[in-house]
Structure formats: C-alpha cells, structure tokens
XYZ file of C-alpha atoms in Angstrom:
282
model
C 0.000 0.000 0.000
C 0.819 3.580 -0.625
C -0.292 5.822 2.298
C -0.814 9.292 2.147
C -2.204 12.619 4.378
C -3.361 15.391 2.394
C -4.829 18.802 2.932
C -3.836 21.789 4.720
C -1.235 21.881 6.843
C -2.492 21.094 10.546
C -5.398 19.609 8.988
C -4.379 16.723 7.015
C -6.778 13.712 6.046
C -5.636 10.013 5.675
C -5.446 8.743 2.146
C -4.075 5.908 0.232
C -3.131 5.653 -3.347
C -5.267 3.597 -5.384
C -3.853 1.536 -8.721
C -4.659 4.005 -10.913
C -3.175 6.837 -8.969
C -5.948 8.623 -7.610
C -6.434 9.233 -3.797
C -8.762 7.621 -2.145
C -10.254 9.388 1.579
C -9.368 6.810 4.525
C -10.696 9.261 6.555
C -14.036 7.390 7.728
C -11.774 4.378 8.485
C -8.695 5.980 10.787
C -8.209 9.525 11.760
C -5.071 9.647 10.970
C -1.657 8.199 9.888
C 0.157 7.736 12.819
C 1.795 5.321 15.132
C -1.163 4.119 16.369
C -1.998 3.062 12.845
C 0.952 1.268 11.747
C 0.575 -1.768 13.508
C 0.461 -5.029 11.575
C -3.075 -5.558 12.528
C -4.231 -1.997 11.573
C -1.948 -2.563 8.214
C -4.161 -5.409 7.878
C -6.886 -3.754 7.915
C -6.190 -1.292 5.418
C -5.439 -4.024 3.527
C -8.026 -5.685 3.017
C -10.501 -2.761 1.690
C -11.748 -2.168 -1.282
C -10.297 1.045 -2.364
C -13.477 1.515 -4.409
C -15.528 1.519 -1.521
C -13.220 4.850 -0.231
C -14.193 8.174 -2.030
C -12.000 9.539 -4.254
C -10.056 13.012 -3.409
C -10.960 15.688 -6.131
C -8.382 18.085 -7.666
C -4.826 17.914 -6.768
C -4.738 18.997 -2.517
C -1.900 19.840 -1.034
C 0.321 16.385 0.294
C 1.520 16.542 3.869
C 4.216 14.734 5.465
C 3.310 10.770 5.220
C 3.558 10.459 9.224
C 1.945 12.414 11.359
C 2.786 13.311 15.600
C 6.360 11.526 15.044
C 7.573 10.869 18.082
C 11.515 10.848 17.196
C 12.657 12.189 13.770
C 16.562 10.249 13.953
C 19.428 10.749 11.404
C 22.370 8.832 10.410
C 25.338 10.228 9.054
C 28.531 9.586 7.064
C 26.387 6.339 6.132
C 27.481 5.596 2.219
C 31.027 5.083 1.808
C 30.834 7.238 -1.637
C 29.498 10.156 0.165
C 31.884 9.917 3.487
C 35.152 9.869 0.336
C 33.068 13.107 -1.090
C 33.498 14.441 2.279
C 36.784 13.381 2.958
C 35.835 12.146 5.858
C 37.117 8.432 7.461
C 33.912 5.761 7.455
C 32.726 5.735 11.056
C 32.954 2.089 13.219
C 29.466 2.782 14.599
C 26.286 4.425 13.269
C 26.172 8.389 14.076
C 23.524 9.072 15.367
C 21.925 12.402 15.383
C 18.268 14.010 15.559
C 16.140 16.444 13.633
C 13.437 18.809 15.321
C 10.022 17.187 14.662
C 9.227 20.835 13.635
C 11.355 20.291 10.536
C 8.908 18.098 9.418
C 7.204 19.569 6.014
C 4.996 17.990 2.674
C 7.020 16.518 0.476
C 6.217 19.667 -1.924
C 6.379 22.397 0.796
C 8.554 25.259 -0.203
C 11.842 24.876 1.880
C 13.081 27.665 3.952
C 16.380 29.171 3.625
C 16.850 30.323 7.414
C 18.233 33.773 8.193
C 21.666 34.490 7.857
C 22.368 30.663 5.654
C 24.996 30.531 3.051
C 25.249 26.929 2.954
C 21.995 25.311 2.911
C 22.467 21.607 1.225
C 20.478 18.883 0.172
C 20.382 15.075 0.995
C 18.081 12.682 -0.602
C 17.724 9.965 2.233
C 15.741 6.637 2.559
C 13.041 7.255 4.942
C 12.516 4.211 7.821
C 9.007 4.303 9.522
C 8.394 2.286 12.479
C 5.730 0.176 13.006
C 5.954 -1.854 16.080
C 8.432 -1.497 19.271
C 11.779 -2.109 19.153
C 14.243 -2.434 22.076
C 17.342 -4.859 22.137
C 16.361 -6.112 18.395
C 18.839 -8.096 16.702
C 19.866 -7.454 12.966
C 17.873 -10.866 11.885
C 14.701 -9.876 14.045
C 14.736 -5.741 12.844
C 12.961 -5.158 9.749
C 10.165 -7.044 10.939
C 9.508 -3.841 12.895
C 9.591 -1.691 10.136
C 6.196 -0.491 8.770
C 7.549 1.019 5.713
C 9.603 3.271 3.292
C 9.383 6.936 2.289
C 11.848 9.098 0.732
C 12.991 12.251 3.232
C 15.184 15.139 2.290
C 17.338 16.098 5.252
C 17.900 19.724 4.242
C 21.155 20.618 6.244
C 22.654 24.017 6.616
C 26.510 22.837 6.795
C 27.964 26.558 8.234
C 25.265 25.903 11.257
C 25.961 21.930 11.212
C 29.491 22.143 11.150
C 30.963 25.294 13.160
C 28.454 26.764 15.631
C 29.664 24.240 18.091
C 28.048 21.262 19.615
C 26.037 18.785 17.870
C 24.833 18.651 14.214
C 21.026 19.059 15.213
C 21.722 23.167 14.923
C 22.153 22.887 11.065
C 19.765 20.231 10.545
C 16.144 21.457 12.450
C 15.248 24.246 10.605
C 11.534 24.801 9.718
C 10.834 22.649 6.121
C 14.253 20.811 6.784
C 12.522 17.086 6.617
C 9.942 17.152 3.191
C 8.746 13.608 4.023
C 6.331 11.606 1.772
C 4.714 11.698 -0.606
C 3.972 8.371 0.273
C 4.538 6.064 3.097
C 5.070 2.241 0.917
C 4.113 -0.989 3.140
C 6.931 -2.926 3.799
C 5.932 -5.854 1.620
C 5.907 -3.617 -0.931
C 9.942 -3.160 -0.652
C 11.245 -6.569 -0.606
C 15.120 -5.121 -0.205
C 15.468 -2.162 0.975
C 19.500 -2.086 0.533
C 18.703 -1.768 -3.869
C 16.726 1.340 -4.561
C 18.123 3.758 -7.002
C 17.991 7.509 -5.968
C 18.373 10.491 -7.016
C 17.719 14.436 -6.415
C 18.548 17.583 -9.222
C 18.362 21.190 -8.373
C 16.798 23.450 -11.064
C 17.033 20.583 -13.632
C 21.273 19.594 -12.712
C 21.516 16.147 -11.591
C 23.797 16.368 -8.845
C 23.125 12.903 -6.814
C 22.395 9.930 -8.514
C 23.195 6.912 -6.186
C 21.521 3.881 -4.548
C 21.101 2.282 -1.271
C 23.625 -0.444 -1.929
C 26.388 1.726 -1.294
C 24.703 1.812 2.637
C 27.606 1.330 4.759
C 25.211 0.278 7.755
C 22.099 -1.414 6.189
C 18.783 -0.399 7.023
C 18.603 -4.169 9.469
C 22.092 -2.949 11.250
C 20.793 0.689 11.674
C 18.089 0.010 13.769
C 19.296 -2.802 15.898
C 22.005 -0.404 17.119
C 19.426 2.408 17.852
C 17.639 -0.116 19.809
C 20.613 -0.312 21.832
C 20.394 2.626 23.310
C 16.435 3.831 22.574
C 13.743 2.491 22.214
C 11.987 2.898 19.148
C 8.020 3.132 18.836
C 5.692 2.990 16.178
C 5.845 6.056 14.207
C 9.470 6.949 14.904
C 11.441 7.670 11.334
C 14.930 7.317 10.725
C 16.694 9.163 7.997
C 19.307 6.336 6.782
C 21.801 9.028 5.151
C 22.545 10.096 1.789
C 24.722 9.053 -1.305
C 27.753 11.489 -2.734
C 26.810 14.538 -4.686
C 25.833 16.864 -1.932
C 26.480 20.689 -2.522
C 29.064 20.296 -0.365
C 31.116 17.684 -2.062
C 31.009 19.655 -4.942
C 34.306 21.322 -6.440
C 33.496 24.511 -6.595
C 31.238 23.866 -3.659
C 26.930 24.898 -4.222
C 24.414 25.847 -1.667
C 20.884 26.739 -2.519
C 19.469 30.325 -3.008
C 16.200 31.915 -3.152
C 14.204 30.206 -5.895
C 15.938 27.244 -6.608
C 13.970 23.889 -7.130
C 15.441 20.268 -5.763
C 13.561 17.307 -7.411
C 13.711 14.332 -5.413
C 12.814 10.428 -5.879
C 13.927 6.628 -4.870
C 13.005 4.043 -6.761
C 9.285 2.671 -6.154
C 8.661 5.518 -3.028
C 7.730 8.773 -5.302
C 9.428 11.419 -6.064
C 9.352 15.156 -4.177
C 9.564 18.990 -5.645
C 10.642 21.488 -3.571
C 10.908 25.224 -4.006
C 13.645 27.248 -2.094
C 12.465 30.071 -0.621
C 14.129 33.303 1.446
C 12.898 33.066 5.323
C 9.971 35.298 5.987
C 9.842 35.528 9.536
C-alpha cells in the first residue's frame, strides 16, 4: 500500500493511493496516519478494503508529510562510503547518530526555507525508515520485521550551522521545512530489499546525486538494531538512513541553494518530491 495525508497543513486527512493513482479518503476508516496506525493488525486492515468503496479526493490537494505526531525524527550520518570519500571524511565504526526537530517536518512539496543568515543550505536525498511496532534490544535478523515502511525524506542541512556553531549537528539540521517527508509512506511488503533502490535528487534541472542504497555502509537491518541499543523505538518513529555522494558540499566549486531554486527528489518505487527554495519570511 501507498499511504498518504493530504490537505492543509495542521489539517491533514488520511489517504491511500489507489492503482490508478488517484487518492482515495481513509478518513471514515482511521483519523489519521500515525503510530497508532501502523501496527500489523491496523496494516491489515487497510489491507483488506476495497479502495473503491473509499471516495476519491478531487483536484490535486496539497500532500503533507506521510507520518503524522512523530515521536523521534533520527538521522544517520557519514552512512554511504561514496558520500563519506566526497566528504573526505574516514567511514565511522558505529552508526552516528543524530536528531532532527520534529518541527522540521514539512509535505514533500512544501517550499523549503532558507533560514536567516544561511549561506550553505544543502540537500540530501535519504531513505526514509518508519516504524511500526516497538523495538528495544532487536537483533539485525529480528529488525525489519519492525519496520512499517519506506518513504523518501530530504534532510535539508545548513553545513555553516551543522558544522561550526559548536556542539552537535542538530543546529544545522532542524530548521523549519528541513525534513519534506512523503509523498507516500510504501508498506513494507511492498519493498522486498530495501538495501537496492536507485535515488536520485537535481536542483533546477542539474543532476547532482544519482546513487543507490547499496552503497549503505550500515544497512537499514544494522541501523536500527544499534538504535535499539540505546532507545527504544516506537511505532511512528522515522529514521533518515543518510545520503549518497553529490551533496552541494562535495562539490568542487562547492553549491548551496538560493532563493528560488527547485530540488527534485525520488527513490526508486517511493515517489518522487519537488521542492521550491524560498528566502525566510519571519
């Protein structure tokens, strides 16, 4: 399944994407997309309508984030060995771990913010990991099975913040609109291996990456049995898995994006995102 929240922002409606593309209201069935309805059972119950029987969404509504009320919004990074050479930066021996203000989170075709004072506002186009059932002390063999599905998640970074206003990374990574999420949330079963999706994200039309999460140096199984090390992880968490080379900041002369520019996003089978850059306002 495909699943979807659309409509304003602060008001969004549950919705899945039928076989021929069209949205289809869930909204008499759940009131909401959320950790409470990501369990296997309530999967299962999705599953087993008849998306003919839901109404079907006129006009083209705004798309929200494809998780609503996460709990924790984590990030790993330096996690494709391609990337960490980009960045000239050693491959790490454990996961790092950081976290993104929930606040960040944004539609998958929200404008994005350039905050006050940025000059080196990036892009990353990440696999998205949503949680669907608890996991604490989960082995590698045991952890997708608590995964409730796939979405693609752009962790918008602002590298002068990230990487020299002391302390952790979270400073250049929580920005308002820093985490488009969606447009759809896939099933699981719907991504047999999640360590072979192509992906790739172009800003105003320039490819700049073009990668695929094989190069993973953690896989998506390792990634959360370590978190569940030290956290536990409950339905509706997301983890952003990190991103392959081609980052503005790996580029030589290094980019950032300005006021106006447009980042297309997609991973193989989960959608694709369009975001336009915008000055901040307030």
């Amino acid at each position: 399944m495909k699943l979807l929240r659309f409509g304003e922002l602060g008001a969004e409606k549950p919705g899945l994407l039928d076989a021929d593309g069209q949205i289809r209201d869930l909204s008499s069935r759940i009131n909401d997309i959320t950790g409470a309805t990501l369990s296997p059972a309530a999967l299962e119950n999705m599953r087993i309508l008849d998306p003919n029987d839901l109404p079907v969404v006129a006009g083209q509504p705004r798309i929200g984030a494809c998780v609503g009320a996460v709990g924790k919004l984590i990030a790993i990074g330096l996690n494709y060995a391609d990337h960490a050479a980009e960045a000239n930066m050693a491959l790490p021996e454990e996961p790092i771990v950081f976290f993104k203000a929930t606040s960040s989170i944004c539609g998958p075709n929200d404008a994005v913010e350039i905050p006050r004072g940025s000059t080196k506002t990036d892009w990353e186009v990440e696999l998205g990991v949503v949680i669907g059932t608890r996991a604490k002390y989960v082995s590698e063999a045991d952890a997708l099975s608590h995964v409730a599905g796939y979405c693609i998640l752009n962790d918008v970074s602002e590298r002068d913040f990230q990487l020299h206003r002391s302390g952790q990374w979270v400073k250049g990574k929580s920005h308002d609109t820093f985490a488009p999420m969606g447009p759809w949330l896939v099933t699981a079963d719907e991504v047999p291996d999640p360590q072979n999706l192509a992906m790739s994200l172009s800003v105003n039309g320039q490819s700049m990456q073009d990668g695929s999460t094989r190069t993973m140096h953690f896989s998506v199984a390792t990634v959360i049995s370590h978190l569940s090390q030290f956290m536990t992880l409950y339905p509706g968490d997301v983890i952003a898995t990190g991103t392959p080379p081609g980052v503005g900041m790996g580029q030589k002369p290094q980019v950032y994006l300005r006021d106006g520019d447009e980042m297309v996003l997609s991973i193989e089978g989960l959608g694709e995102q369009r975001q336009t850059c915008i000055a901040a306002r307030d």
